[in-house]
Structure formats: C-alpha cells, structure tokens
XYZ file of C-alpha atoms in Angstrom:
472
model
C -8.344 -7.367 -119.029
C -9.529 -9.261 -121.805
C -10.654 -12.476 -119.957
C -12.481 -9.790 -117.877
C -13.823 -7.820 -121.258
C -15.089 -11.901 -122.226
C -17.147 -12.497 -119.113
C -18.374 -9.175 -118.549
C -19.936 -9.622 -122.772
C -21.412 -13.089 -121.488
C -22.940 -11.464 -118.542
C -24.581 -8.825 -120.098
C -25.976 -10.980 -123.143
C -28.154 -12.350 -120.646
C -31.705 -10.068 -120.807
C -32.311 -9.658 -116.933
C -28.190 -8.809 -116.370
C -27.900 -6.031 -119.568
C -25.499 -3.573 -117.941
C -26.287 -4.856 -114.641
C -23.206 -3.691 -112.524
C -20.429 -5.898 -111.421
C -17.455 -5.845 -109.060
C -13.932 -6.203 -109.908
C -11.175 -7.484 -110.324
C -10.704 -9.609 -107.568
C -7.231 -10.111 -107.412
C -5.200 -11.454 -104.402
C -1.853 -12.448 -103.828
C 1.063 -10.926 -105.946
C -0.928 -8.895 -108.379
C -0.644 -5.106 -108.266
C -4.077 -3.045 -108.468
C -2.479 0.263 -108.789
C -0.773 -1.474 -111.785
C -3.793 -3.398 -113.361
C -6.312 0.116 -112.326
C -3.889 2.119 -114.052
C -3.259 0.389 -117.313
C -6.680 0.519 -118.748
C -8.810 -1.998 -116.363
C -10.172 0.924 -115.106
C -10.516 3.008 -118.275
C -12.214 0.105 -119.736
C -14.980 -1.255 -117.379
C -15.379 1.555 -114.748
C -19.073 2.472 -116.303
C -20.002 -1.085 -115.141
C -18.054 -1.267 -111.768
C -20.062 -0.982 -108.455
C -17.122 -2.594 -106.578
C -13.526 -2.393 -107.077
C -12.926 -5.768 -105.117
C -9.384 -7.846 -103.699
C -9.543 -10.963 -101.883
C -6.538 -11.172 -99.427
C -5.373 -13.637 -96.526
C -2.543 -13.544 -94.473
C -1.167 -17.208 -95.253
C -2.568 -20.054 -97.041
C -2.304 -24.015 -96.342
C -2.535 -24.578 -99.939
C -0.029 -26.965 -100.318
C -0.084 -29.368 -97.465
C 2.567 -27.404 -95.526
C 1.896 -26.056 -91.940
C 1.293 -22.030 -91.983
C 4.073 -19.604 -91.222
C 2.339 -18.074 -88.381
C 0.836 -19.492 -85.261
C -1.049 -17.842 -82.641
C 0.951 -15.092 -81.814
C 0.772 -13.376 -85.110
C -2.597 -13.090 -84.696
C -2.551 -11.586 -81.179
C -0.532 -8.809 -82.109
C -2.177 -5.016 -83.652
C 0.660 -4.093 -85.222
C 0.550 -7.181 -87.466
C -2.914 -6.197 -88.614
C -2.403 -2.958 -89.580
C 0.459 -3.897 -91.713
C -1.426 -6.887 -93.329
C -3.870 -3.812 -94.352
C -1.765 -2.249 -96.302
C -1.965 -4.632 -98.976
C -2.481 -2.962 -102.322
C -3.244 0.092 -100.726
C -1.875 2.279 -103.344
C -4.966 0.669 -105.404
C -7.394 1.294 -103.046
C -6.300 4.895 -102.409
C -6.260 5.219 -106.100
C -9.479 3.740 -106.624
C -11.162 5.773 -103.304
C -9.899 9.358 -105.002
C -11.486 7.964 -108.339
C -14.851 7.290 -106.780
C -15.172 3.834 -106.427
C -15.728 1.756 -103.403
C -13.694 -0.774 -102.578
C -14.327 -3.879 -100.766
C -12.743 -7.003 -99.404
C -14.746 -9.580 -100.987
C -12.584 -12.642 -99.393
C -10.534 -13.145 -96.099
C -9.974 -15.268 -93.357
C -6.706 -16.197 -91.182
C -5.472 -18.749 -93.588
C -6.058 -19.458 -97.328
C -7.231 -22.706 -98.400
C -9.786 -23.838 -95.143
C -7.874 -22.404 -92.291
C -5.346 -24.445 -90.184
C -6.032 -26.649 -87.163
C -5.324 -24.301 -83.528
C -5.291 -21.466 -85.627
C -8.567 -20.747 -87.207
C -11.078 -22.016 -85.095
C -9.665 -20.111 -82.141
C -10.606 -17.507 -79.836
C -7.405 -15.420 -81.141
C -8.594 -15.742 -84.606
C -11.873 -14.409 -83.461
C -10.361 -11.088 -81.913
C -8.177 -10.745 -85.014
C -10.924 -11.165 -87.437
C -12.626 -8.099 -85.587
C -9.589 -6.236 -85.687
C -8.751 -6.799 -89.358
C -12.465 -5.549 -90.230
C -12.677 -2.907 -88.051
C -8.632 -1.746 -89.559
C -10.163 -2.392 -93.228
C -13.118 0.432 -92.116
C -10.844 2.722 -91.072
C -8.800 2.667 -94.482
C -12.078 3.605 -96.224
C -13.099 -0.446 -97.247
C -16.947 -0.468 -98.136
C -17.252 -3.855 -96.992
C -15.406 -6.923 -95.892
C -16.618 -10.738 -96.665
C -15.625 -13.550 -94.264
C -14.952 -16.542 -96.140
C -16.647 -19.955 -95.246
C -16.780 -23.238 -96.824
C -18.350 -26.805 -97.095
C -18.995 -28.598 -93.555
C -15.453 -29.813 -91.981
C -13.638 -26.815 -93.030
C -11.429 -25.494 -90.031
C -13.165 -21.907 -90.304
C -15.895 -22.132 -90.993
C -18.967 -19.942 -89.582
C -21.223 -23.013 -88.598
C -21.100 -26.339 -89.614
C -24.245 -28.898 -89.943
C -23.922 -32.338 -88.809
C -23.355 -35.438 -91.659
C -26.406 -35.581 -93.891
C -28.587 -33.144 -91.815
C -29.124 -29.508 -92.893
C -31.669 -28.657 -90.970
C -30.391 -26.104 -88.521
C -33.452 -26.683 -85.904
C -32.153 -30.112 -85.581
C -29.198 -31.070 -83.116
C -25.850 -31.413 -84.072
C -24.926 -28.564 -85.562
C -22.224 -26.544 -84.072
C -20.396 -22.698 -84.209
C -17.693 -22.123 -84.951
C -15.150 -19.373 -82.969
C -15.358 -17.057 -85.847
C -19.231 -16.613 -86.283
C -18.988 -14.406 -83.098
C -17.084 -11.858 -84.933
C -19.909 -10.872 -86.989
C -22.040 -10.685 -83.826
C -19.423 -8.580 -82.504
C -18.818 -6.019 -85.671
C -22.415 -6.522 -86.750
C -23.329 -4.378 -82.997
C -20.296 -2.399 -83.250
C -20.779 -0.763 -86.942
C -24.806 -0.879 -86.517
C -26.408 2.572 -88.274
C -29.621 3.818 -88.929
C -28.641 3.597 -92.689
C -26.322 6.336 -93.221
C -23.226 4.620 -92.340
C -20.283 4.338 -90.047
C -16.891 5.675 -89.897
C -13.608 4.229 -87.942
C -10.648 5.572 -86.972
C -7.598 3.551 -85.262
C -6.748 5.703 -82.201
C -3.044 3.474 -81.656
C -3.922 3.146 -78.241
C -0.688 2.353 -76.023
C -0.429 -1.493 -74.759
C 0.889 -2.307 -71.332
C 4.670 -2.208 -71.522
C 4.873 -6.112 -70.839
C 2.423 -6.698 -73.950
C 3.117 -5.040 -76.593
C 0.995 -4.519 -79.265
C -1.909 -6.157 -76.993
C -4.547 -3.672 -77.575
C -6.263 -2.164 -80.233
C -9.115 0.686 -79.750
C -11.121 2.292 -82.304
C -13.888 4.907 -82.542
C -16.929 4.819 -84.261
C -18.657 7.840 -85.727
C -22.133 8.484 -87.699
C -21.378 9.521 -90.885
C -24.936 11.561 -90.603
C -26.350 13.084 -93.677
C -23.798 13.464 -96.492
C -27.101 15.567 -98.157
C -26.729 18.238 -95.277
C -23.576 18.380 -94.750
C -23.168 17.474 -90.962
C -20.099 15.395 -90.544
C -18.967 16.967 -86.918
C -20.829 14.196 -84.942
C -19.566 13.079 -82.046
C -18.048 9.420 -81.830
C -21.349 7.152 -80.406
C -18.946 3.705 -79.954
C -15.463 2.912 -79.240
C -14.129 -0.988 -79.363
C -11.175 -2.194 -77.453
C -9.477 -5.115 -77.754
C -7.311 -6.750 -75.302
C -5.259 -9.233 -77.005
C -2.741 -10.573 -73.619
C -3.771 -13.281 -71.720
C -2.860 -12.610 -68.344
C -6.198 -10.780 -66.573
C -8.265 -8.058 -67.215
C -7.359 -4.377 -68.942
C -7.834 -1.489 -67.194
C -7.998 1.017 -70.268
C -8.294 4.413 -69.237
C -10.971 5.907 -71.581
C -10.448 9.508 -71.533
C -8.523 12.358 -73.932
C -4.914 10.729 -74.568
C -6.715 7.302 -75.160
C -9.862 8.191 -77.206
C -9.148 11.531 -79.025
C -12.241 13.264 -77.370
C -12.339 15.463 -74.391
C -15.606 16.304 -72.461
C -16.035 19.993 -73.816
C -15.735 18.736 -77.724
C -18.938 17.467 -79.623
C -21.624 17.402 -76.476
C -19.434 14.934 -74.732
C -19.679 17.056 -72.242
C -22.509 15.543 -71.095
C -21.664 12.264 -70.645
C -21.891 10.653 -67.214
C -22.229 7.149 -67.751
C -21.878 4.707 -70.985
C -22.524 1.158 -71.198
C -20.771 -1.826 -72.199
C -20.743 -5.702 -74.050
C -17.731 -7.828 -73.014
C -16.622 -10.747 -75.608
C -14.937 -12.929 -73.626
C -13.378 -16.906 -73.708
C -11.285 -18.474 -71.364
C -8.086 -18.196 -73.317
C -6.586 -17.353 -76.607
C -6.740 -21.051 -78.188
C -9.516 -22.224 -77.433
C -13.980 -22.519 -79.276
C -15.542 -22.840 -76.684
C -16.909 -20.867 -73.393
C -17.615 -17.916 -75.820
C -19.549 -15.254 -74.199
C -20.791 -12.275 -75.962
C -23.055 -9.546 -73.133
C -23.342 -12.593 -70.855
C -25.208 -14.824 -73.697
C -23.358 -17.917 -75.789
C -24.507 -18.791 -78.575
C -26.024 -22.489 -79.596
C -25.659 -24.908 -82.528
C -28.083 -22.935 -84.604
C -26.446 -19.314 -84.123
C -28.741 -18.565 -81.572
C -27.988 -16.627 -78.636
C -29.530 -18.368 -75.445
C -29.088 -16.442 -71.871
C -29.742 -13.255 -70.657
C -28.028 -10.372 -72.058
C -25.940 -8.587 -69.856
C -24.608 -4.991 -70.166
C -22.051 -3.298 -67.946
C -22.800 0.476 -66.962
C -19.645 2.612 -66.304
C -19.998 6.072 -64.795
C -17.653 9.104 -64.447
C -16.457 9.247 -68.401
C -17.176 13.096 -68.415
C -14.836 14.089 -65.976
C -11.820 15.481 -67.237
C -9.815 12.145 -65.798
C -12.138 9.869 -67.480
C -13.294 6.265 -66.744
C -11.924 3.088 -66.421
C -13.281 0.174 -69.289
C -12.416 -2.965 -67.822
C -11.442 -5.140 -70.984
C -11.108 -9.032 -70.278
C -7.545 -10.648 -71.023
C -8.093 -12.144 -73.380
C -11.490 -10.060 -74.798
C -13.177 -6.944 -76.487
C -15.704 -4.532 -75.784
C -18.201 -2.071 -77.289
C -18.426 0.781 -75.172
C -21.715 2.200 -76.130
C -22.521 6.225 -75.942
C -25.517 6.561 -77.574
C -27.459 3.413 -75.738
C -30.498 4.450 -74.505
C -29.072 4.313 -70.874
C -25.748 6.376 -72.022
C -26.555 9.738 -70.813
C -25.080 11.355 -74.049
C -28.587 10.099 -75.863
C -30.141 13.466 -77.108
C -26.819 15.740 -75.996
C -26.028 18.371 -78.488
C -23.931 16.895 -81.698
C -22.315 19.996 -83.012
C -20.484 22.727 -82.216
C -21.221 26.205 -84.420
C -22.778 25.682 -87.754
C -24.040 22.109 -88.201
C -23.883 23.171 -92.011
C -20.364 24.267 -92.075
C -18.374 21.497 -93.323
C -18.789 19.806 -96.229
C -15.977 17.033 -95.298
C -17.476 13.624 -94.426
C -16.058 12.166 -91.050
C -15.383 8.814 -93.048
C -13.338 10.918 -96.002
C -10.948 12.214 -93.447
C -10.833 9.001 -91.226
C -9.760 7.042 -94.023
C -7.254 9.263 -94.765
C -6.122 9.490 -91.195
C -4.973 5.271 -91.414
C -2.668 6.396 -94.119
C 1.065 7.043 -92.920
C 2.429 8.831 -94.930
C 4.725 11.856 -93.692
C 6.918 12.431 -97.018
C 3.468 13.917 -98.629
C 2.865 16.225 -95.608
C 6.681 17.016 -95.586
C 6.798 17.637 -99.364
C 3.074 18.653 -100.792
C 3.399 18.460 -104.601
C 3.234 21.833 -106.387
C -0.107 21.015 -107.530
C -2.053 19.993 -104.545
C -5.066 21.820 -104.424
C -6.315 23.064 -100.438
C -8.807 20.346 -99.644
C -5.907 17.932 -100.677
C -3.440 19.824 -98.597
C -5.926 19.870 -95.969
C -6.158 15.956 -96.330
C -2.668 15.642 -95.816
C -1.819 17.600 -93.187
C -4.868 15.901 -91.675
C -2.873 12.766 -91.892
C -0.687 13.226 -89.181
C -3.143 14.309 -87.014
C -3.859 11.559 -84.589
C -7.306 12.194 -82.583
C -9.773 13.608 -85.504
C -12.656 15.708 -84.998
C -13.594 18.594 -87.571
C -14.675 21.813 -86.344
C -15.893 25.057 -88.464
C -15.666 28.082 -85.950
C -17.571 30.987 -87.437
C -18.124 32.490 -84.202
C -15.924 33.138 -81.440
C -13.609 30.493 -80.638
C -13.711 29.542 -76.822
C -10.037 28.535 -75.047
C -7.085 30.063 -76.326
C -5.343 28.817 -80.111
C -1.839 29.015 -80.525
C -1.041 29.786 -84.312
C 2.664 29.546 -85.604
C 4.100 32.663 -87.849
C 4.854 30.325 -90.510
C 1.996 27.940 -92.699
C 3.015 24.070 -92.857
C 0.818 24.439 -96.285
C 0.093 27.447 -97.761
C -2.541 27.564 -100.599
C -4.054 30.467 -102.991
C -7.015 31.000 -100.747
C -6.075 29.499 -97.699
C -2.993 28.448 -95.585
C -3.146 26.021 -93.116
C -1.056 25.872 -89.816
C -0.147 23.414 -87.384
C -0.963 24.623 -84.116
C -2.373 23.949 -80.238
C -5.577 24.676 -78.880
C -6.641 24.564 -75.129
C -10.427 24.355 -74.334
C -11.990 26.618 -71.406
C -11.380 23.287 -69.505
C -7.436 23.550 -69.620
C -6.997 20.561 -71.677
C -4.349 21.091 -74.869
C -4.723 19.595 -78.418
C -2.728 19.950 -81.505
C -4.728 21.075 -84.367
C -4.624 21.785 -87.584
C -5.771 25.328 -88.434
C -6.958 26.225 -91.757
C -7.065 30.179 -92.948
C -9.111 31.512 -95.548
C -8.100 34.183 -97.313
C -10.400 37.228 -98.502
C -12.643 35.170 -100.699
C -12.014 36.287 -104.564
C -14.196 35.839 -107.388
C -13.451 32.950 -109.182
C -13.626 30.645 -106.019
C -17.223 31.905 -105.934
C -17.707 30.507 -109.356
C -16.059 27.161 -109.129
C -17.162 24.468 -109.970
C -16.696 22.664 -106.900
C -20.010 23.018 -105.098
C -18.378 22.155 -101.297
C -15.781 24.232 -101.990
C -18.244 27.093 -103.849
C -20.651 26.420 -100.511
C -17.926 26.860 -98.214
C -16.547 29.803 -99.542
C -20.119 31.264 -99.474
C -20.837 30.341 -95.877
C -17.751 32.517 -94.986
C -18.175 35.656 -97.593
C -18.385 38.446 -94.821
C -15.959 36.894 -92.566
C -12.108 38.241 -93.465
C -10.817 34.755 -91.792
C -12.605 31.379 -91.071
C -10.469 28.604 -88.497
C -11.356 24.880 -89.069
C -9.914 23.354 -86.718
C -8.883 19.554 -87.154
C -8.423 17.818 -83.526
C-alpha cells in the first residue's frame, strides 16, 4: 500500500496527470484481493481508482521447466470456469463496492507461452472461452498479453529487422483470431454487453467439450430497460472427432419462442471458426475468410443461415469439431431484427441484465440456503437469482399469460416482499422454474427511501395489492 501511495504521489506531481485516474493493484499469483481491498488499499486510493485490476495465467514457464498442463487442459470448460474463480471474493467485493474490475493480463502460460501449447488452435478456443467466462462474472475488460517478436504467443510477429506490416514476412499467430472472434461476438452499439454461461451438456463421450453462452444488450441503464432479449449465443465445440449437432432450443439456450419476441424468429445466421485440429496455426478460418501476415482478412465472407429456431423443437447449429460459432439473431437477415423486445412495461425493472448475469456465474448455494439476517430484498432477490439457471427478468403488471405455480411457503421472505421458488408454463405448454417475487401493500417509508430503483419500483406498483417478477 505504501509503494502504491509512492507512485500514485509521483504520478500525480506531473501537471497533465494531477488526479488523473489509475487502475489497481494488479496483483497475480498468491496475493489475496479480498485481503489487500479490505485492509485499507481500498479505503486509501478508491477516489483515484477507475480500475480495480489482477493479472492472472493458468501456468507459467518461468523457470525453464515444461508447463503442468498440455493440451487437454485447455480443451476442457470445466477447467475454465474454475481458473475464473481466481480472487473472486475480490472481485465480488469490489463489483458490490462500485468498481469495475478488469483483467489487465492473461494468456495460457506465464512467461511467453510454451511451444504446442500457445500457438495452437486449442489455445485459441480457450482464450475465447476464458473471456467470454470473465464477462459473465461481471469483468469490465480482459487484456491479452503479447510480447517482443519470437515469443510463442504472441498476436503477430514481424519478420527480423522489418516492421513494416505492408511488407512480407510477417505472420499471425493462432491467438489473434480470438479477438476477431470475441471482438464480433461482444460488438454493441455502445451500451454494452452482458454474458451468461448456460452449462450446456457435452456429448457423453466428451465431456466437458462444449461451452455455450448468451449474449444480451444491456440497453439503456438511463431508462431502465434491461428485459431484452438475448441477440447472440457462442458455442464452442472443444472434441475433435466431427462436427456438433447442438440443439439450440429451451433446455440448451434458456429462451423459449413465446419469451422476449423470440417468438418471431424463423431463421438466424451463423460464423464458423474452424482449423483442422486442436494443435495446430494454421488453416484458420473465421466466416470462410483467413487471415494474412498483416491481420488482414482475405476471402469472401461466408455466413451460414439456419431456419426453424422458433418452433417449439428448435434448430440444429452445426458446430465444427474442433470450432465455435456466433449464432447471430439480430443480423440483418435474422428475422428477429425489429421483433418486439419486451414483454409488459419496458420501464418496469430497474435491474440491469449484466447485474444479475454476473451474479448468475456465482455458485454459491449456502447463501441461498442460509440468507443472512440482514439481507435486504434486492440482495435476496440476487441470491435466489443465483441458482436460477436460464435468466430472463420479467415485471408482469398485467395479466400473466400460462399458468404459475406458487408454493405456500417463501424460500426468502422480506419486509415488503417475499419471494418464492416456483414453475411457470407459457400458453405454449412449455414449463420453467422461476423465481417469483411478491410485493407487499406498499407502506410509507419505502416510498421515501432513498433508494431511487427501489423508490421507482415501489411507485410503478402503488395501486396494485401484488406485483410478480418473474426470474426465468
């Protein structure tokens, strides 16, 4: 804290950086940041913190030995979501405290990468993976790390004594195609994306093999509209052995046709990444195109137009083994483009769809078993959300179509609202557990809070004896 409280005084000595604001504290490895955050780092610097940042890699060749894990570390889901949970008490900490948080280093192996490892196909897909799995945990940001020309994985590399990158000899590496593939993936308007890890089921001979997410607009924090539909899933087929057939419909994605305008979906489109296996830099296609020396893509693009998704079965998204897609639903040939959004109120909630979808990564049932004394709703709402799998928040101030089961007994019960863990079937026959949250008569001093969501919520319901969110 003091080394910190040194440079941070040098910084801001300099005229054009006074209070200029900084990220920190950029620990990896064995340090604690719930620790460090809680014992006065944050006390003492938060008014000049943008970033609360961590650098983290799964392995290192620091010291001239070979890395623990091979190949098949990285080709495996379950690995990544447990490397995510480094420091996440931190980051949680840190998220609840206002702060964003980002990644500011990774890559597959500390110290340049590692020969087979790095500069591989595999490490590609798992590079996506890990960002996307950082996104869903509520990350801000992720930095890939690259180095000086030679280093195993590197972006791009220019030939010896030649850096200009229209002249031959400079070369790609495997993992520059991740950021073509996350950059399309997590593209907004400005307003931001938010990812949630749907644990899709692998193929009983592969476990672990796939990994999907969805991909929702934040939309405009200002309004309050954070019920939009999900416009992109990704899938990623880690196996080797031939094509995916991933069934994209309710169990798989979280979304049925009658929730959020998906109704109206009858075909999407989709980009393949593919490579001829999991070891190998070379043969990279991304939509049909490769991309050159310069990190240029040269060929035609080429996009792959699925139909049937709004049928209660679904659609088949051929994924290659070994490969990824983005299945695009808001293209401009995905017939969901200009389909209604919202169901009810578009005002009604004031919960972002990135709040709760960060929260969703988090496993941890002993909080939803035993809420502390003190949790206040929206936190109890938060953690019953938690073990909710397939999220989608909706505010039903008007009649509620389908039928909604609702237990006798609260799993949460709070002074102005109890919240129940129940079932819902649509109109189309199709049966989701949801969380259901009951407001109570509303009472004075909620109308005078404080809290202007919870003041505006409260207010958007004031003639109603009962309001049902319902969490899906």
């Amino acid at each position: 804290i003091d080394d910190y409280a040194n440079i941070l005084g040098q910084i801001h000595s300099i005229p054009e950086l006074v209070n200029a604001p900084m990220g920190g504290p950029t620990i990896c490895c064995s340090w604690d940041l719930y620790t460090l955050l809680t014992n006065g780092y944050l006390g003492a610097f938060r008014a000049f913190l943008k970033y609360l940042t961590i650098q983290h890699y799964p392995q290192n060749n620091c010291f001239a030995q070979p890395p623990a894990f091979d190949i098949g570390y990285f080709t495996n889901h379950a690995n990544v979501v447990g490397l995510s949970t480094y420091n996440l008490q931190g980051v949680r900490y840190a998220q609840q405290e206002g702060l964003n948080v980002s990644m500011s280093e990774f890559n597959s192996v500390a110290c340049g990468g590692y020969p087979g490892v790095s500069n591989t196909f595999a490490a590609l897909l798992w590079t996506i993976d890990y960002a996307l799995q950082l996104a869903s945990l509520g990350y801000t940001s992720a930095y890939i790390h690259t180095r000086e020309p030679g280093v195993t994985y590197n972006l791009f590399d220019p030939p010896a004594a030649n850096l200009d990158q229209n002249m031959p000899g400079w070369t790609t590496g495997a993992p520059y195609h991740s950021l073509l593939f996350v950059t399309d993936a997590l593209h907004s308007e400005g307003k931001g994306m938010a990812v949630v890890d749907l644990q899709a089921p692998s193929p009983e001979n592969a476990a672990n093999s796939v990994a999907a997410y969805a991909i929702y607009p934040t939309g405009d924090s200002s309004s309050g509209i954070a019920r939009m539909p999900p416009t992109r899933f990704v899938i990623i087929n880690y196996a080797a052995n031939g094509p995916l057939n991933f069934q994209f419909n309710q169990n798989n994605t979280g979304v049925t046709p009658a929730i959020g305008g998906l109704m109206s979906i009858g075909k999407v489109n989709v980009k393949q990444l593919t490579a001829d296996a999991l070891p190998t830099n070379a043969n990279i296609t991304w939509a049909g195109q490769v991309v050159d020396g310069g990190g240029n893509l040269q060929g035609t693009p080429t996009n792959i137009t699925v139909t049937g998704c709004g049928s209660s079965k679904g659609c088949t998204i051929e994924v290659p083994g070994p490969g990824a897609v983005v299945v695009y639903l808001d293209g401009p040939d995905s017939s969901i483009a200009g389909a209604p959004n919202t169901t009810g109120d578009p005002n009604a909630s004031q919960t972002s769809t990135e709040e709760v979808s960060s929260l969703m990564a988090a496993n941890e049932p002993d909080n939803i078993a035993h809420p502390p004394s003190d949790v206040s709703e929206l936190e109890s709402m938060k953690l019953l959300a938690q073990e909710v799998r397939n999220l989608r928040i909706l505010d039903i101030v008007d009649e509620l179509q389908g039928e909604l089961e609702v237990p006798d007994t609260p799993r949460i019960g709070g002074g102005y609202a109890d919240i129940y863990h129940g079932k819902w079937t649509s109109p189309q026959g199709d049966t989701i557990e949801v969380a259901i949250k009951v407001f109570k008569k509303p009472i004075q001093r909620y109308r005078s809070s404080d809290d202007s969501a919870l003041a505006s919520r409260v207010e958007k319901v004031s003639s109603f004896t009962q309001l049902i969110m319902i969490v899906v």
